[in-house]
Tab-separated table of C-alpha atoms in Angstrom:
chain	number	residue	atom	x	y	z
A	1	MET	CA	-24.506	-43.205	13.694
A	2	ILE	CA	-24.354	-41.061	16.826
A	3	ARG	CA	-20.548	-41.166	16.794
A	4	TRP	CA	-20.507	-40.004	13.141
A	5	ILE	CA	-22.858	-37.097	13.971
A	6	ARG	CA	-20.677	-36.105	16.933
A	7	GLN	CA	-17.580	-36.191	14.687
A	8	GLN	CA	-19.296	-34.038	12.048
A	9	LEU	CA	-20.294	-31.493	14.685
A	10	GLY	CA	-16.730	-31.416	16.024
A	11	PHE	CA	-17.378	-32.930	19.460
A	12	ASP	CA	-15.334	-36.103	18.858
A	13	PRO	CA	-12.142	-35.974	16.812
A	14	PRO	CA	-12.042	-38.571	14.031
A	15	HIS	CA	-10.002	-41.697	14.660
A	16	GLN	CA	-6.421	-41.018	13.693
A	17	SER	CA	-3.749	-43.647	13.386
A	18	ASP	CA	-0.512	-43.247	15.331
A	19	THR	CA	1.515	-44.301	12.284
A	20	ARG	CA	1.616	-42.986	8.749
A	21	THR	CA	3.211	-44.674	5.767
A	22	VAL	CA	4.778	-42.530	3.056
A	23	TYR	CA	5.713	-44.221	-0.214
A	24	VAL	CA	8.835	-42.669	-1.721
A	25	ALA	CA	9.555	-42.646	-5.477
A	26	ASN	CA	6.220	-44.344	-6.303
A	27	ARG	CA	7.208	-47.651	-4.696
A	28	PHE	CA	3.782	-48.944	-3.796
A	29	PRO	CA	3.027	-52.063	-1.796
A	30	GLN	CA	3.140	-55.291	-3.772
A	31	ASN	CA	-0.198	-56.658	-2.567
A	32	GLY	CA	-2.177	-54.004	-4.463
A	33	HIS	CA	-3.960	-52.470	-1.495
A	34	TYR	CA	-2.617	-48.980	-2.155
A	35	ILE	CA	-5.244	-46.464	-3.259
A	36	PRO	CA	-3.680	-43.299	-4.706
A	37	GLN	CA	-4.829	-40.025	-3.180
A	38	ARG	CA	-6.742	-37.490	-5.218
A	39	PHE	CA	-5.590	-33.922	-4.717
A	40	ALA	CA	-7.324	-30.724	-5.723
A	41	ASP	CA	-5.948	-28.928	-8.728
A	42	ASN	CA	-4.195	-25.563	-8.557
A	43	ARG	CA	-6.972	-23.437	-10.081
A	44	ILE	CA	-7.992	-20.280	-8.254
A	45	ILE	CA	-11.698	-19.499	-8.147
A	46	SER	CA	-12.662	-16.316	-6.338
A	47	SER	CA	-15.918	-15.668	-8.173
A	48	LYS	CA	-19.310	-16.332	-6.618
A	49	TYR	CA	-21.424	-17.069	-9.656
A	50	THR	CA	-21.501	-19.178	-12.794
A	51	VAL	CA	-23.748	-18.749	-15.808
A	52	TRP	CA	-26.062	-21.433	-14.435
A	53	ASN	CA	-26.466	-20.212	-10.856
A	54	PHE	CA	-26.366	-16.414	-11.242
A	55	VAL	CA	-30.111	-15.698	-11.183
A	56	PRO	CA	-31.173	-17.991	-8.303
A	57	LYS	CA	-28.123	-17.301	-6.159
A	58	ASN	CA	-28.303	-13.548	-6.736
A	59	LEU	CA	-32.020	-13.414	-5.929
A	60	PHE	CA	-31.443	-15.464	-2.778
A	61	GLU	CA	-28.685	-13.113	-1.639
A	62	GLN	CA	-30.742	-10.014	-2.393
A	63	PHE	CA	-33.868	-11.198	-0.605
A	64	ARG	CA	-31.803	-12.081	2.461
A	65	ARG	CA	-31.570	-8.336	2.976
A	66	ILE	CA	-34.416	-7.353	5.250
A	67	ALA	CA	-35.388	-4.228	3.278
A	68	ASN	CA	-35.766	-6.132	-0.003
A	69	PHE	CA	-37.711	-8.902	1.710
A	70	TYR	CA	-39.980	-6.338	3.399
A	71	PHE	CA	-40.806	-4.621	0.112
A	72	LEU	CA	-41.452	-8.017	-1.517
A	73	ILE	CA	-43.968	-8.891	1.209
A	74	ILE	CA	-45.634	-5.466	0.861
A	75	PHE	CA	-45.837	-5.955	-2.913
A	76	LEU	CA	-47.390	-9.429	-2.528
A	77	VAL	CA	-49.918	-8.171	0.026
A	78	GLN	CA	-50.888	-5.330	-2.304
A	79	LEU	CA	-51.421	-7.853	-5.104
A	80	MET	CA	-53.689	-10.085	-3.011
A	81	ILE	CA	-55.698	-7.521	-1.081
A	82	ASP	CA	-57.500	-4.545	-2.531
A	83	THR	CA	-55.506	-1.622	-1.152
A	84	PRO	CA	-55.841	2.121	-1.776
A	85	THR	CA	-52.328	2.201	-3.280
A	86	SER	CA	-51.325	0.422	-6.430
A	87	PRO	CA	-48.933	-2.556	-6.263
A	88	VAL	CA	-46.800	-0.686	-8.787
A	89	THR	CA	-45.802	1.833	-6.094
A	90	SER	CA	-43.886	-0.835	-4.175
A	91	GLY	CA	-43.145	-3.294	-6.993
A	92	LEU	CA	-41.459	-0.917	-9.412
A	93	PRO	CA	-38.857	0.456	-6.960
A	94	LEU	CA	-38.155	-3.074	-5.722
A	95	PHE	CA	-37.680	-4.336	-9.281
A	96	PHE	CA	-35.405	-1.361	-10.064
A	97	VAL	CA	-33.229	-1.912	-6.971
A	98	ILE	CA	-32.997	-5.684	-7.572
A	99	THR	CA	-32.084	-5.173	-11.256
A	100	VAL	CA	-29.434	-2.505	-10.635
A	101	THR	CA	-27.873	-4.541	-7.809
A	102	ALA	CA	-27.850	-7.695	-9.964
A	103	ILE	CA	-26.132	-5.827	-12.817
A	104	LYS	CA	-23.520	-4.407	-10.427
A	105	GLN	CA	-22.820	-7.796	-8.817
A	106	GLY	CA	-22.709	-9.497	-12.203
A	107	TYR	CA	-20.143	-6.987	-13.463
A	108	GLU	CA	-17.999	-7.386	-10.327
A	109	ASP	CA	-18.127	-11.162	-10.676
A	110	TRP	CA	-17.157	-10.922	-14.349
A	111	LEU	CA	-14.091	-8.910	-13.281
A	112	ARG	CA	-13.271	-11.642	-10.729
A	113	HIS	CA	-13.532	-14.267	-13.495
A	114	LYS	CA	-11.119	-12.241	-15.648
A	115	ALA	CA	-8.637	-11.893	-12.761
A	116	ASP	CA	-8.920	-15.634	-11.996
A	117	ASN	CA	-8.233	-16.533	-15.635
A	118	GLU	CA	-5.208	-14.239	-15.659
A	119	VAL	CA	-3.744	-15.847	-12.528
A	120	ASN	CA	-4.602	-19.399	-13.651
A	121	GLY	CA	-3.028	-18.813	-17.056
A	122	ALA	CA	0.227	-17.347	-15.749
A	123	PRO	CA	3.268	-19.138	-17.225
A	124	VAL	CA	5.425	-21.174	-14.817
A	125	PHE	CA	8.375	-23.519	-15.266
A	126	VAL	CA	7.965	-27.054	-13.924
A	127	VAL	CA	10.374	-29.989	-13.967
A	128	ARG	CA	8.688	-32.914	-15.736
A	129	SER	CA	10.459	-36.024	-16.980
A	130	GLY	CA	13.825	-34.500	-16.070
A	131	SER	CA	13.454	-31.358	-18.177
A	132	LEU	CA	12.172	-27.853	-17.537
A	133	VAL	CA	8.755	-27.375	-19.168
A	134	GLN	CA	6.694	-24.196	-19.371
A	135	THR	CA	3.072	-24.688	-18.360
A	136	ARG	CA	0.221	-22.690	-16.893
A	137	SER	CA	-0.258	-22.075	-13.211
A	138	LYS	CA	-3.520	-24.049	-13.110
A	139	ASN	CA	-1.722	-27.173	-14.397
A	140	ILE	CA	0.616	-27.491	-11.401
A	141	ARG	CA	0.054	-30.767	-9.553
A	142	VAL	CA	1.036	-31.965	-6.099
A	143	GLY	CA	4.662	-33.098	-6.187
A	144	ASP	CA	5.738	-30.902	-9.113
A	145	ILE	CA	9.060	-29.111	-8.801
A	146	VAL	CA	8.507	-25.462	-9.751
A	147	ARG	CA	11.234	-22.967	-10.636
A	148	VAL	CA	10.497	-19.475	-9.343
A	149	ALA	CA	12.818	-16.650	-10.402
A	150	LYS	CA	13.436	-13.334	-8.695
A	151	ASP	CA	10.390	-11.037	-8.405
A	152	GLU	CA	7.981	-13.738	-9.626
A	153	THR	CA	4.734	-14.597	-7.894
A	154	PHE	CA	4.506	-18.002	-6.239
A	155	PRO	CA	1.931	-19.951	-8.258
A	156	ALA	CA	1.079	-22.344	-5.398
A	157	ASP	CA	2.038	-23.319	-1.871
A	158	LEU	CA	5.682	-24.298	-2.258
A	159	VAL	CA	8.507	-25.761	-0.222
A	160	LEU	CA	11.885	-24.156	-0.909
A	161	LEU	CA	14.337	-26.822	-2.061
A	162	SER	CA	17.244	-24.594	-3.079
A	163	SER	CA	18.194	-20.973	-3.591
A	164	ASP	CA	20.890	-19.227	-5.601
A	165	ARG	CA	21.872	-17.160	-2.559
A	166	PRO	CA	25.089	-18.246	-0.786
A	167	ASP	CA	23.307	-18.826	2.521
A	168	GLY	CA	20.452	-20.744	0.814
A	169	THR	CA	17.692	-18.409	2.001
A	170	CYS	CA	14.862	-16.750	0.155
A	171	HIS	CA	13.091	-13.462	0.901
A	172	ILE	CA	9.397	-13.160	0.097
A	173	THR	CA	6.550	-10.713	0.567
A	174	THR	CA	3.149	-11.981	1.638
A	175	ALA	CA	1.151	-8.992	0.426
A	176	SER	CA	-1.427	-11.157	-1.355
A	177	LEU	CA	-2.072	-13.132	1.850
A	178	ASP	CA	-1.921	-10.651	4.719
A	179	GLY	CA	-1.211	-7.281	3.111
A	180	GLU	CA	2.258	-6.912	4.601
A	181	THR	CA	4.852	-5.705	2.119
A	182	ASN	CA	7.997	-6.215	4.166
A	183	LEU	CA	10.407	-9.005	3.244
A	184	LYS	CA	10.301	-12.244	5.218
A	185	VAL	CA	12.981	-14.948	5.242
């Protein structure tokens, strides 16, 4: 148990084998001990919220701000104790700020959802069963062979197998990763 805790905290590296077996062309061991790996799909999700977690997650994020938390405490104290000022004087501005911020963050997240759906639905050409098939970017799986033409966006992390250039190279920009627009080989 202590070793597991130390590994989770990063003090001890997990046990790693010196050898690794790679099965080529789906030739699995005959004794049936092979367990296929499960890989993540190719969907891009950059949004923070879903329909189910918007209200609790948004309220948690807003009350992490010290000013909002302070005004909430002041409002609660004014509700419990008879004070010369009305609780409305601190509750109404707090409610207004929380509501306007929630609407703004909800709108921004909706725009992120739209952008994610656009990227995930982008058409790509994949080799499946020996023929070139058009599919969506989110349907790319590990091991698929993807054809990328000139000036197209890479739909996933890819390894270049061939190029139509005589020297076999490919020039790319990594603007979506690091903001640099110059060509890299």
